[in-house]
Tab-separated table of C-alpha atoms (C1' of nucleotides) in Angstrom:
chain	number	residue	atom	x	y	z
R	13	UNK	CA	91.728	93.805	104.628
R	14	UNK	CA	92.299	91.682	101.899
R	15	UNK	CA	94.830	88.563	102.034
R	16	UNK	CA	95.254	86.126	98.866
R	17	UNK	CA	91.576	84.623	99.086
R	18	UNK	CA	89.432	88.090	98.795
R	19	UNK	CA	91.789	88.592	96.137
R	20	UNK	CA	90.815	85.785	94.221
R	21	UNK	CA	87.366	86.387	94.604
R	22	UNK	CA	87.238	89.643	93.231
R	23	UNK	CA	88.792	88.552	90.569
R	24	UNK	CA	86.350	85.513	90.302
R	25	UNK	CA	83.686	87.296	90.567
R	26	UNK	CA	84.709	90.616	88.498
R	27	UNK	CA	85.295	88.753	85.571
R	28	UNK	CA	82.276	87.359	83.819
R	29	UNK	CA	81.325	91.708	84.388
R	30	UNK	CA	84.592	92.845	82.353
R	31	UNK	CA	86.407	90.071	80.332
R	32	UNK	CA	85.462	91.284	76.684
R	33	UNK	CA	84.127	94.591	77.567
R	34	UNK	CA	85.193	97.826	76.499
R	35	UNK	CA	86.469	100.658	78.219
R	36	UNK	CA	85.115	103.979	76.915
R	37	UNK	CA	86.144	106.040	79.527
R	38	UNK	CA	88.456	106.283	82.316
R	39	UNK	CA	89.595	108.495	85.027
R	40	UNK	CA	91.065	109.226	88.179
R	41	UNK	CA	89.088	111.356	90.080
R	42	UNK	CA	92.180	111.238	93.183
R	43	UNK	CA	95.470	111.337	90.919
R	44	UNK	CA	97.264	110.345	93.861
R	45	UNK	CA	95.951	106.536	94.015
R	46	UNK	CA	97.513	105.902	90.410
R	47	UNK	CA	101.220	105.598	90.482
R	48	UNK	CA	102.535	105.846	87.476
R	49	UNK	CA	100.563	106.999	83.910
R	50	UNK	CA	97.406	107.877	85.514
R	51	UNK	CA	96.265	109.293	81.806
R	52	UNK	CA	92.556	107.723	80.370
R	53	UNK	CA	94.883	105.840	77.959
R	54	UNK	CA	97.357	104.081	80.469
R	55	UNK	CA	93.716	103.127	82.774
R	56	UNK	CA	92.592	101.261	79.372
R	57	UNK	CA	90.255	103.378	77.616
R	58	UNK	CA	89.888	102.843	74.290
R	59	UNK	CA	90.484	98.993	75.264
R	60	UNK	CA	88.495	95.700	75.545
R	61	UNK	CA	89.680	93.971	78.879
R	62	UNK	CA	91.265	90.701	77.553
R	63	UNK	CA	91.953	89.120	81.086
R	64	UNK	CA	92.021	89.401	85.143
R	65	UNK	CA	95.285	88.338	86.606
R	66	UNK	CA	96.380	87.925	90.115
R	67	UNK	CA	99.492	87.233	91.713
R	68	UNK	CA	99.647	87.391	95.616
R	69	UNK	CA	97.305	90.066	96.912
R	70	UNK	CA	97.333	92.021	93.569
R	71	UNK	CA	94.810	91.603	90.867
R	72	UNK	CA	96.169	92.407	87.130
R	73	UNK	CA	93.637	93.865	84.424
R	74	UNK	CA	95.290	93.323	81.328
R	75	UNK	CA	93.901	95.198	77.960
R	76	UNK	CA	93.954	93.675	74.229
R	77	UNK	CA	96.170	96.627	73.658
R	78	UNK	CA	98.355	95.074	76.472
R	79	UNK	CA	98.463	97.863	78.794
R	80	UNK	CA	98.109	96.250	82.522
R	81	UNK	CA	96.340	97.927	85.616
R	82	UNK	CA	98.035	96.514	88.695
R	83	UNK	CA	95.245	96.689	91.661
R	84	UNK	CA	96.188	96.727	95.306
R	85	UNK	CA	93.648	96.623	97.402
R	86	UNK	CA	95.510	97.536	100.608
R	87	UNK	CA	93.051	97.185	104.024
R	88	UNK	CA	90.244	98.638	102.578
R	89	UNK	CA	90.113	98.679	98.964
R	90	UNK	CA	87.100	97.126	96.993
R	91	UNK	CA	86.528	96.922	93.243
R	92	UNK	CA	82.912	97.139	92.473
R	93	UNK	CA	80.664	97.146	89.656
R	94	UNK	CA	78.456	99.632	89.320
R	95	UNK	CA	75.050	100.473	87.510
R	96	UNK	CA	74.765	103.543	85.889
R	97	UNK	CA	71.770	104.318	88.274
R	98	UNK	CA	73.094	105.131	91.121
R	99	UNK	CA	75.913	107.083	92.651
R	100	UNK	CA	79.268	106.434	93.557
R	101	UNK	CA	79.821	105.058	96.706
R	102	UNK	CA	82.266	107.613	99.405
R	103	UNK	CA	85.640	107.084	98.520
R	104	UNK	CA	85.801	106.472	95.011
R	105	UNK	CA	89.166	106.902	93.376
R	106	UNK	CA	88.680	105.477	90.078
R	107	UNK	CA	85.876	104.600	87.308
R	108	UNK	CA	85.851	102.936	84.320
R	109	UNK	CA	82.777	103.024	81.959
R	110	UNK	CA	81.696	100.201	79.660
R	111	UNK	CA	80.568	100.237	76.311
R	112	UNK	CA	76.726	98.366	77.041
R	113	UNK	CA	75.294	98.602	73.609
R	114	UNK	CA	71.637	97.650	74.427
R	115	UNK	CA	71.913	95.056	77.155
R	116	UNK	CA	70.346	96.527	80.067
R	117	UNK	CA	71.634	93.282	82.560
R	118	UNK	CA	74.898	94.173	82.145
R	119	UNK	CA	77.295	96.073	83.763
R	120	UNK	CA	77.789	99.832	83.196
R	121	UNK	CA	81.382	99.903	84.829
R	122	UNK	CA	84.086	99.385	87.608
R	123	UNK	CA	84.308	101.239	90.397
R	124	UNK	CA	88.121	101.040	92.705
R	125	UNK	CA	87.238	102.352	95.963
R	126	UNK	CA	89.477	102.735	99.098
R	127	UNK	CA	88.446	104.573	102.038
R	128	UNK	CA	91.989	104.091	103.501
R	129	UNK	CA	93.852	104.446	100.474
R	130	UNK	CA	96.442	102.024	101.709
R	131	UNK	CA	95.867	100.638	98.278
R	132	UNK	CA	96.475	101.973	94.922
R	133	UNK	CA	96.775	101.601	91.026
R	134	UNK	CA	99.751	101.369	89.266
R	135	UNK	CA	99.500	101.303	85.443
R	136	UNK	CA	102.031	99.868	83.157
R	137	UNK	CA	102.583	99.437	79.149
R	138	UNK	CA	102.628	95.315	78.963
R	139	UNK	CA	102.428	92.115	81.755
R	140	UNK	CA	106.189	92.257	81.222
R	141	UNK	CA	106.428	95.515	83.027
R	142	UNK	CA	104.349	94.578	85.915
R	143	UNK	CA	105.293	91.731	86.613
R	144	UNK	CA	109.256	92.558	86.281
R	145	UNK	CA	108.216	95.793	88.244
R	146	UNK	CA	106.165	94.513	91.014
R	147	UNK	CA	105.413	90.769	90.584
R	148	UNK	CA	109.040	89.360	90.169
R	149	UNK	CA	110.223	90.378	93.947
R	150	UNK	CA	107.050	88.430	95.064
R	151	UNK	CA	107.563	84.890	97.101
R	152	UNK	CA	105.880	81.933	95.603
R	153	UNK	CA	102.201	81.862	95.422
R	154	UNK	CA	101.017	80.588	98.753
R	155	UNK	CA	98.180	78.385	97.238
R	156	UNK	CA	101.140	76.587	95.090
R	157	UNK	CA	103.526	76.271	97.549
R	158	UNK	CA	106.024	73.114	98.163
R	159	UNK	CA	107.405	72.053	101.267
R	160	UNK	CA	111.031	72.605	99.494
R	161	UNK	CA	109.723	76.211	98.447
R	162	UNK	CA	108.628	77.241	101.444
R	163	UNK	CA	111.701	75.694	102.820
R	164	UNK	CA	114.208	78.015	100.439
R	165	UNK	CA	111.779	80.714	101.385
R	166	UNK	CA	112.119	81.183	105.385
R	167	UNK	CA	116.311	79.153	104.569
R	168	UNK	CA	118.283	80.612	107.571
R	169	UNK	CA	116.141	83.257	109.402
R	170	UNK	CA	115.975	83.123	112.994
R	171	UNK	CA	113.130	85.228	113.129
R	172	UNK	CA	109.597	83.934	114.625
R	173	UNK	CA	108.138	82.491	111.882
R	174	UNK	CA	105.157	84.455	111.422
R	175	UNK	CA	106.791	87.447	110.561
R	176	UNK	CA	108.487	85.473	107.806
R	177	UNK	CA	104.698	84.284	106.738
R	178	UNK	CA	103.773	87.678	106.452
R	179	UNK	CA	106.774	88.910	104.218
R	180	UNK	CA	105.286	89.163	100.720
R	181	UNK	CA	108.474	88.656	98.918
R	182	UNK	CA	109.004	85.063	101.206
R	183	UNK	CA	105.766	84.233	100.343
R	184	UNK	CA	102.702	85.361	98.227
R	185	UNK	CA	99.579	86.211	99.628
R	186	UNK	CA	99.453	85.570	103.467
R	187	UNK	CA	98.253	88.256	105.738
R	188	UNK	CA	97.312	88.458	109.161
R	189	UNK	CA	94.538	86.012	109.128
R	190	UNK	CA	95.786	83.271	107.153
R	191	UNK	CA	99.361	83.229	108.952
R	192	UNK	CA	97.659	82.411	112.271
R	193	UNK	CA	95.256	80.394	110.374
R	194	UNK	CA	97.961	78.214	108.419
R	195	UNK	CA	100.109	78.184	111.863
R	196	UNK	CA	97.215	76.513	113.835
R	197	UNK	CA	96.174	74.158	111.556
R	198	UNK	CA	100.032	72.694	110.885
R	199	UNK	CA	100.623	72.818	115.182
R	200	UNK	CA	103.295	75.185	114.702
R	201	UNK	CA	103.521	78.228	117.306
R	202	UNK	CA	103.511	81.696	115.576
R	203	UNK	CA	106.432	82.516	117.880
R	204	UNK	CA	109.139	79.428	116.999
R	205	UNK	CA	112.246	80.774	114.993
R	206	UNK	CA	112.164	80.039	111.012
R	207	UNK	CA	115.577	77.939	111.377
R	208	UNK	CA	114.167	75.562	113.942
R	209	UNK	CA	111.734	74.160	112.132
R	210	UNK	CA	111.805	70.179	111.293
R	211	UNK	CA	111.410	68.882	107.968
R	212	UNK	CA	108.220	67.234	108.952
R	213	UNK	CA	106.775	70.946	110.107
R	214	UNK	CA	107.953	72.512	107.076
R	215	UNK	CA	105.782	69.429	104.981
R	216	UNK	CA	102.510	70.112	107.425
R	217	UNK	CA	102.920	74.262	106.951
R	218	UNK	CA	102.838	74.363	103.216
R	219	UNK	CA	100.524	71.959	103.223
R	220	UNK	CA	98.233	73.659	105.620
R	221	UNK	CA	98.979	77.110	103.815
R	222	UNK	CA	97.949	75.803	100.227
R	223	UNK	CA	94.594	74.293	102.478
R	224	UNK	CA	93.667	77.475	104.024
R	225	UNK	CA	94.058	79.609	101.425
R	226	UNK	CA	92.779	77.388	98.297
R	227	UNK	CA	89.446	76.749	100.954
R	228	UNK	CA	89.373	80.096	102.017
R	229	UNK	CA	89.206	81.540	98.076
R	230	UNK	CA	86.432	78.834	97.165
R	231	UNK	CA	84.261	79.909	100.201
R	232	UNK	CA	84.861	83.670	98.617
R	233	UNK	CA	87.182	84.961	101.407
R	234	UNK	CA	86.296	85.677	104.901
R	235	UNK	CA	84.044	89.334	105.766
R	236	UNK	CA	84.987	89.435	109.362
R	237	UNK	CA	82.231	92.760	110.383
R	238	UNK	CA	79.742	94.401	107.524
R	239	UNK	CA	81.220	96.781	105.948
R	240	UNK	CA	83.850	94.800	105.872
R	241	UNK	CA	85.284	92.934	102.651
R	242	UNK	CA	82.928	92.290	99.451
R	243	UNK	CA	83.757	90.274	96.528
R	244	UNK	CA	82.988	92.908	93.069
R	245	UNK	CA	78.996	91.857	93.525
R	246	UNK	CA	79.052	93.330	96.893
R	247	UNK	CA	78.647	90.041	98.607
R	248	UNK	CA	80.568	88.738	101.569
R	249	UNK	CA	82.741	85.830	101.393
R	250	UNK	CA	81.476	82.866	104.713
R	251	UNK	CA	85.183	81.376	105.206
R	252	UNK	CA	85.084	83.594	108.603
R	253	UNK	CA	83.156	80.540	109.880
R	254	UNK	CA	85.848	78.241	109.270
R	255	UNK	CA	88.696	80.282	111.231
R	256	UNK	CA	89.746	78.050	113.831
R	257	UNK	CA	92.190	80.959	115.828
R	258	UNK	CA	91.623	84.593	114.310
R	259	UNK	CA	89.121	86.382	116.596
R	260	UNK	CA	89.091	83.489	118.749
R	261	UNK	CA	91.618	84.478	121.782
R	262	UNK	CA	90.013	83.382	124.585
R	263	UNK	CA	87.424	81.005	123.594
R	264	UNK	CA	88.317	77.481	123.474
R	265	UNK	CA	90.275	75.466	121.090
R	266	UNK	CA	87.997	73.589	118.571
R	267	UNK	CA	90.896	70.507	118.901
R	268	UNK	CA	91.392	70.335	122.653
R	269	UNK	CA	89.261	72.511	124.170
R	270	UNK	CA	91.304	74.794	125.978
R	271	UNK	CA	92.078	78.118	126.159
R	272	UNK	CA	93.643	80.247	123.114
R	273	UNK	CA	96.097	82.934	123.738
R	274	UNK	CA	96.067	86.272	122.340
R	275	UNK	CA	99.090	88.600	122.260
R	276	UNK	CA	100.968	90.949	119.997
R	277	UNK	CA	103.786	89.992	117.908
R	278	UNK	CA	105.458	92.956	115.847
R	279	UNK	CA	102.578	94.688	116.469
R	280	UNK	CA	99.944	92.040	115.148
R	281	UNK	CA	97.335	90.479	116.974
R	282	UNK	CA	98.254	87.144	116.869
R	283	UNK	CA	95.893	84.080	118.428
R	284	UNK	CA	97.439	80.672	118.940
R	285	UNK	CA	96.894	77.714	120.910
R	286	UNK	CA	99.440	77.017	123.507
R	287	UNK	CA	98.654	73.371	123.869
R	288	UNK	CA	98.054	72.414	119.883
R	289	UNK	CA	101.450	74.685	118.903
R	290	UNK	CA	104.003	74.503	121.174
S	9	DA	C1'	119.890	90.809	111.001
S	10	DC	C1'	116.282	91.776	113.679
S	11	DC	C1'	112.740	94.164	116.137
S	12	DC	C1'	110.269	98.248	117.391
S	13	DG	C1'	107.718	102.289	116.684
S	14	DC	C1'	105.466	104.830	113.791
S	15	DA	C1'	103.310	106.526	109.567
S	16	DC	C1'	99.966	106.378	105.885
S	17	DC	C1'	94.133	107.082	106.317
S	18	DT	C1'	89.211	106.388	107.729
S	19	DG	C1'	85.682	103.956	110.152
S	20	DT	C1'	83.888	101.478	113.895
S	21	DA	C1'	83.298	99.924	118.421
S	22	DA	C1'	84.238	100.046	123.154
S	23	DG	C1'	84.798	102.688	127.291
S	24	DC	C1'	83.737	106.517	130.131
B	18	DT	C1'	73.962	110.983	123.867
B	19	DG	C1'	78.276	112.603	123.313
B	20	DC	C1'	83.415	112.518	123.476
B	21	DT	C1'	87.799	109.984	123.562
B	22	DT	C1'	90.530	106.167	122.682
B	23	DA	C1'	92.022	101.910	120.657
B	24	DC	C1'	92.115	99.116	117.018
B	25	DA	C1'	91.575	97.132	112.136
B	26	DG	C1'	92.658	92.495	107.192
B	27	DG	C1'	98.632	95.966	104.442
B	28	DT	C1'	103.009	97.899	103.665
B	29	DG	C1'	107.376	100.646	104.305
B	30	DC	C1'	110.810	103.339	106.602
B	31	DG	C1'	114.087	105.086	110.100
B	32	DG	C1'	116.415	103.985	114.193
B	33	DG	C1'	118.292	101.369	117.997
DNA sequence: ACCCGCACCTGTAAGC
DNA sequence: TGCTTACAGGTGCGGG
């Protein structure tokens, strides 16, 4: 489910709820969706939360004590706060409780849920382990990325260029949406090999990529179907009224009014216009 | 190097 | 109203 811009706003929206706070408990209830130490200790209790992180798709919870909880959401992963009132949702994997002392507005904990579990937890001893552990191999950060970046990141491939957009370790935070999103918008066709793109294309495809996804996060993400994604309030984000391609094959291009394809490519659904991206 | 198929899981929606 | 099937926003692996 969620690409680059539901990350973000989770993380927006998660951390006037934790920044500060303290853990007093922690646990796993499914050991198997923390890799690594899944012990109360390496999940941050004892800890105040000093600051939310996120780097591609993943979200970083860092502790004063400078242990780091490395979130992946996968397709269906949410972090939620919750109120000590009411249950936990199905599918809850891990809670952390928070020290409330006598304010009864805020937040009683954090709730990672994943009916999927395509997503997981990995907990690590400082920022330097994660991020030389999981965030190093990562491609630059989609929202920040240069025409020369992008450039050195797809350098040589002959492979269709959305499969490139979609490699996490080309570049950081793309997934199916946004690709076809960022493709449409720069007039490129999904299916056009990496190496054939001009200089000029290259320019209009990191610039549309930074576009989508640094609109997409300030409109708080796109919820395609309810139950679909939530930001850590449970709302829904409203860029899904922006998308100009995805869930669109079919219906008519909103720049020259005809007909958008729809096909697979490596097993993605993949919408395009044939006229506007040749 | 590249692409395909499939696997991991559950939920939902469409089709019969 | 069932029951079955296909498909879903992410990733990773083996094989051709």
């Amino acid at each position: 489910m969620p690409e680059l811009p539901e990350v973000e706003s989770v993380r927006r929206s998660l951390a006037p709820h934790v920044i500060g706070r303290r853990v007093v408990r922690a646990r796993a209830r499914r050991r198997d969706v923390v890799r690594g130490k899944a012990s109360p200790g390496a999940l941050l209790e004892g800890d105040r939360i000093r600051h939310l992180h996120r780097r591609g798709k993943q979200l970083g919870i860092e502790g004063e004590g400078g242990g780091v909880i490395v979130v992946h959401l996968g397709m269906s992963g949410q972090l939620l706060t919750a109120d000590r009132s009411r249950r936990y949702p199905s599918h809850t994997h891990v809670v952390w409780k928070f020290d409330d002392f006598d304010d009864l507005q805020s937040t009683r904990g954090l709730l990672f849920r994943d009916p999927r579990r395509f997503g997981g937890v990995w907990t690590f001893p400082s920022l330097e382990h994660a991020r030389r552990e999981r965030w190093d191999e990562l491609g630059p950060e989609g929202t920040e990325i240069s025409s020369s970046d992008l450039s050195r990141a797809l350098a040589g491939s002959r492979r269709r260029i959305k499969s490139l957009l979609l490699m996490q370790e080309r570049v950081a935070g793309l997934g199916n949406i946004y690709a076809d999103e960022s493709l449409f918008r720069a007039g490129v066709s999904p299916w056009r090999q990496a190496n054939s793109l001009e200089p000029e294309e290259m320019a209009d495809l990191a610039r549309s990529i930074r576009e989508v996804l640094v609109s997409a996060s300030d409109r708080g993400g796109s919820t395609l179907s309810d139950e679909g994604y939530v930001n850590a309030d449970g709302e829904p984000g409203s860029f899904q009224d922006e998308l100009r391609v995805y869930g669109r094959g079919g219906a008519s291009c909103v720049r020259c009014g005809g007909e958008l394809a729809q096909d697979r490519l490596e097993q993605r659904s993949t919408v395009w216009c044939p006229t506007c991206q040749p």
